[in-house]
Amino acid sequence: MDSRDGFTKGDKVKRVGEGPWEFPQDGVVQGWLTYEYGPTEWYCCVTWGGRYIGQFEASQLEHVDQSK
């Protein structure tokens, strides 16, 4: 699924909170997937700095302000 909970594939995002983070702060949504063992539980797949992949809930992400 490309879109869910306000986040769509290609959206630029950052993590909510202060960190410290082990991945770069800039991320791009790759889409939404379900867990094999929990097909009703969705997670957002995000790549950080173009290299690192993470799985997040919508509440853990926010859109990057692209107006700057």
Coordinates of N, CA, C and O in Angstrom, one line a residue:
M1 N 0.9 -1.2 0.0 CA 0.0 0.0 0.0 C 0.9 1.2 0.0 O 1.9 1.3 0.8
D2 N 0.6 2.2 -0.9 CA 1.4 3.4 -1.0 C 1.1 4.5 0.0 O 1.9 5.3 0.3
S3 N -0.2 4.5 0.5 CA -0.6 5.6 1.4 C -1.4 5.1 2.5 O -2.2 4.2 2.4
R4 N -1.2 5.7 3.7 CA -1.9 5.3 4.9 C -1.6 6.3 6.0 O -0.5 6.8 6.1
D5 N -2.6 6.6 6.8 CA -2.4 7.5 8.0 C -1.7 8.8 7.7 O -0.9 9.3 8.5
G6 N -1.9 9.4 6.5 CA -1.4 10.7 6.2 C 0.0 10.6 5.6 O 0.6 11.7 5.3
F7 N 0.6 9.5 5.4 CA 1.9 9.3 4.8 C 1.9 8.5 3.5 O 1.3 7.4 3.5
T8 N 2.4 9.1 2.5 CA 2.4 8.4 1.2 C 3.8 8.2 0.7 O 4.7 8.9 1.0
K9 N 3.9 7.1 -0.1 CA 5.2 6.8 -0.7 C 5.8 8.0 -1.4 O 5.2 8.7 -2.1
G10 N 7.1 8.3 -1.0 CA 7.8 9.4 -1.6 C 7.8 10.6 -0.6 O 8.6 11.5 -0.9
D11 N 7.0 10.6 0.4 CA 7.0 11.7 1.4 C 8.3 11.8 2.1 O 8.9 10.8 2.5
K12 N 8.8 13.0 2.3 CA 10.0 13.2 3.1 C 9.5 13.4 4.6 O 8.6 14.2 4.9
V13 N 10.2 12.6 5.5 CA 9.8 12.6 6.9 C 11.0 12.7 7.8 O 12.1 12.5 7.3
K14 N 10.7 12.9 9.1 CA 11.7 12.8 10.1 C 11.0 12.2 11.3 O 9.8 12.1 11.4
R15 N 11.8 11.7 12.2 CA 11.3 11.0 13.4 C 10.8 12.0 14.4 O 11.4 13.1 14.6
V16 N 9.8 11.7 15.2 CA 9.2 12.5 16.2 C 10.2 12.4 17.4 O 10.6 11.2 17.7
G17 N 10.5 13.4 18.1 CA 11.3 13.3 19.4 C 12.6 14.0 19.2 O 13.0 14.5 18.1
E18 N 13.4 13.8 20.2 CA 14.7 14.5 20.3 C 15.9 13.6 19.9 O 16.9 14.1 19.6
G19 N 15.8 12.3 19.9 CA 16.9 11.5 19.6 C 17.7 11.1 20.8 O 17.2 11.3 21.9
P20 N 18.9 10.7 20.8 CA 19.8 10.7 19.6 C 19.4 9.6 18.6 O 18.9 8.6 19.1
W21 N 19.7 9.8 17.4 CA 19.3 8.8 16.3 C 20.6 8.2 15.8 O 21.6 8.8 15.6
E22 N 20.4 6.9 15.5 CA 21.6 6.2 14.9 C 21.5 6.3 13.4 O 22.5 5.9 12.7
F23 N 20.4 6.7 12.8 CA 20.3 6.9 11.4 C 20.3 8.4 11.0 O 20.0 9.2 11.9
P24 N 20.6 8.7 9.8 CA 20.5 10.1 9.4 C 19.0 10.6 9.6 O 18.1 9.8 9.7
Q25 N 18.9 11.9 9.8 CA 17.6 12.5 10.2 C 16.6 12.6 9.0 O 15.4 12.5 9.2
D26 N 17.1 12.6 7.8 CA 16.2 12.7 6.6 C 15.8 11.4 6.1 O 16.6 10.5 6.0
G27 N 14.5 11.2 5.9 CA 13.9 9.9 5.5 C 12.9 10.1 4.4 O 12.3 11.1 4.2
V28 N 12.7 9.0 3.6 CA 11.7 9.0 2.6 C 10.8 7.7 2.8 O 11.3 6.6 2.9
V29 N 9.5 7.9 2.7 CA 8.6 6.8 2.9 C 8.6 5.9 1.6 O 8.6 6.4 0.5
Q30 N 8.8 4.6 1.8 CA 8.8 3.7 0.7 C 7.5 3.0 0.5 O 7.2 2.3 -0.5
G31 N 6.6 3.1 1.5 CA 5.3 2.5 1.4 C 4.9 1.9 2.8 O 5.6 2.0 3.8
W32 N 3.7 1.2 2.8 CA 3.1 0.6 4.0 C 3.1 -0.9 3.8 O 2.7 -1.4 2.7
L33 N 3.4 -1.6 4.8 CA 3.4 -3.1 4.7 C 2.8 -3.7 6.0 O 2.6 -3.0 7.0
T34 N 2.4 -4.9 5.9 CA 1.9 -5.6 7.1 C 2.9 -6.7 7.5 O 3.8 -7.1 6.7
Y35 N 2.9 -7.0 8.8 CA 3.7 -8.1 9.3 C 3.1 -9.5 8.9 O 1.9 -9.6 8.9
E36 N 4.0 -10.4 8.5 CA 3.5 -11.7 8.1 C 2.7 -12.4 9.2 O 1.7 -13.0 9.0
Y37 N 3.2 -12.2 10.5 CA 2.5 -12.8 11.6 C 1.3 -12.0 12.1 O 0.6 -12.5 13.0
G38 N 1.2 -10.8 11.6 CA 0.1 -9.9 12.1 C -0.4 -9.1 10.9 O -0.2 -7.9 10.8
P39 N -1.2 -9.8 10.0 CA -1.6 -9.1 8.7 C -2.5 -7.9 8.9 O -2.7 -7.2 7.9
T40 N -2.9 -7.6 10.1 CA -3.8 -6.4 10.3 C -3.0 -5.3 10.9 O -3.5 -4.2 11.2
E41 N -1.7 -5.5 11.2 CA -0.8 -4.5 11.8 C 0.1 -3.9 10.7 O 0.9 -4.6 10.2
W42 N -0.1 -2.6 10.5 CA 0.6 -1.9 9.4 C 1.8 -1.2 10.0 O 1.8 -0.7 11.1
Y43 N 2.9 -1.1 9.2 CA 4.0 -0.3 9.5 C 4.5 0.4 8.3 O 4.3 0.0 7.2
C44 N 5.1 1.6 8.5 CA 5.6 2.4 7.4 C 7.1 2.1 7.2 O 7.9 2.2 8.2
C45 N 7.4 1.8 6.0 CA 8.8 1.5 5.7 C 9.5 2.8 5.2 O 9.0 3.4 4.3
V46 N 10.5 3.2 5.9 CA 11.2 4.4 5.6 C 12.7 4.1 5.4 O 13.3 3.4 6.1
T47 N 13.3 4.8 4.4 CA 14.7 4.7 4.2 C 15.3 6.0 4.7 O 14.8 7.1 4.4
W48 N 16.4 5.9 5.4 CA 17.1 7.1 6.0 C 18.4 7.3 5.3 O 19.2 6.4 5.3
G49 N 18.6 8.5 4.8 CA 19.8 8.8 4.1 C 20.1 7.9 2.9 O 21.2 7.8 2.5
G50 N 19.0 7.4 2.4 CA 19.1 6.5 1.2 C 19.7 5.1 1.4 O 19.8 4.4 0.5
R51 N 20.0 4.8 2.7 CA 20.7 3.6 2.9 C 20.0 2.7 4.0 O 20.0 1.5 3.9
Y52 N 19.6 3.3 5.1 CA 19.1 2.5 6.2 C 17.6 2.4 6.1 O 16.9 3.4 5.9
I53 N 17.0 1.2 6.4 CA 15.6 1.0 6.4 C 15.1 0.8 7.8 O 15.7 0.1 8.6
G54 N 13.9 1.4 8.1 CA 13.3 1.3 9.4 C 11.8 1.1 9.2 O 11.2 1.4 8.2
Q55 N 11.2 0.5 10.3 CA 9.8 0.3 10.3 C 9.2 1.1 11.4 O 9.6 1.0 12.5
F56 N 8.2 1.9 11.1 CA 7.6 2.9 12.0 C 6.1 2.9 11.9 O 5.5 2.6 10.9
E57 N 5.5 3.3 13.0 CA 4.1 3.7 13.1 C 4.0 5.1 12.7 O 4.9 5.9 12.9
A58 N 2.8 5.5 12.2 CA 2.6 6.9 11.8 C 2.9 7.9 13.0 O 3.4 9.0 12.7
S59 N 2.6 7.5 14.2 CA 2.8 8.4 15.4 C 4.3 8.7 15.6 O 4.6 9.6 16.4
Q60 N 5.2 7.9 15.0 CA 6.6 8.1 15.2 C 7.2 9.0 14.2 O 8.4 9.2 14.2
L61 N 6.4 9.4 13.2 CA 7.0 10.2 12.1 C 6.2 11.5 11.9 O 5.1 11.7 12.4
E62 N 6.9 12.5 11.3 CA 6.2 13.7 10.9 C 6.8 14.2 9.6 O 7.9 13.8 9.2
H63 N 6.0 14.9 8.8 CA 6.5 15.4 7.5 C 7.6 16.5 7.7 O 7.5 17.3 8.7
V64 N 8.5 16.5 6.8 CA 9.5 17.5 6.8 C 8.9 18.8 6.2 O 8.2 18.7 5.1
D65 N 9.2 19.9 6.8 CA 8.7 21.2 6.2 C 9.6 21.5 5.0 O 10.7 21.8 5.1
Q66 N 9.0 21.4 3.8 CA 9.7 21.5 2.5 C 9.6 23.0 2.0 O 10.1 23.2 0.9
S67 N 9.0 23.9 2.8 CA 8.9 25.3 2.3 C 10.1 26.1 2.6 O 10.2 27.2 2.1
K68 N 11.1 25.5 3.3 CA 12.3 26.2 3.6 C 13.3 26.1 2.5 O 13.4 25.2 1.8

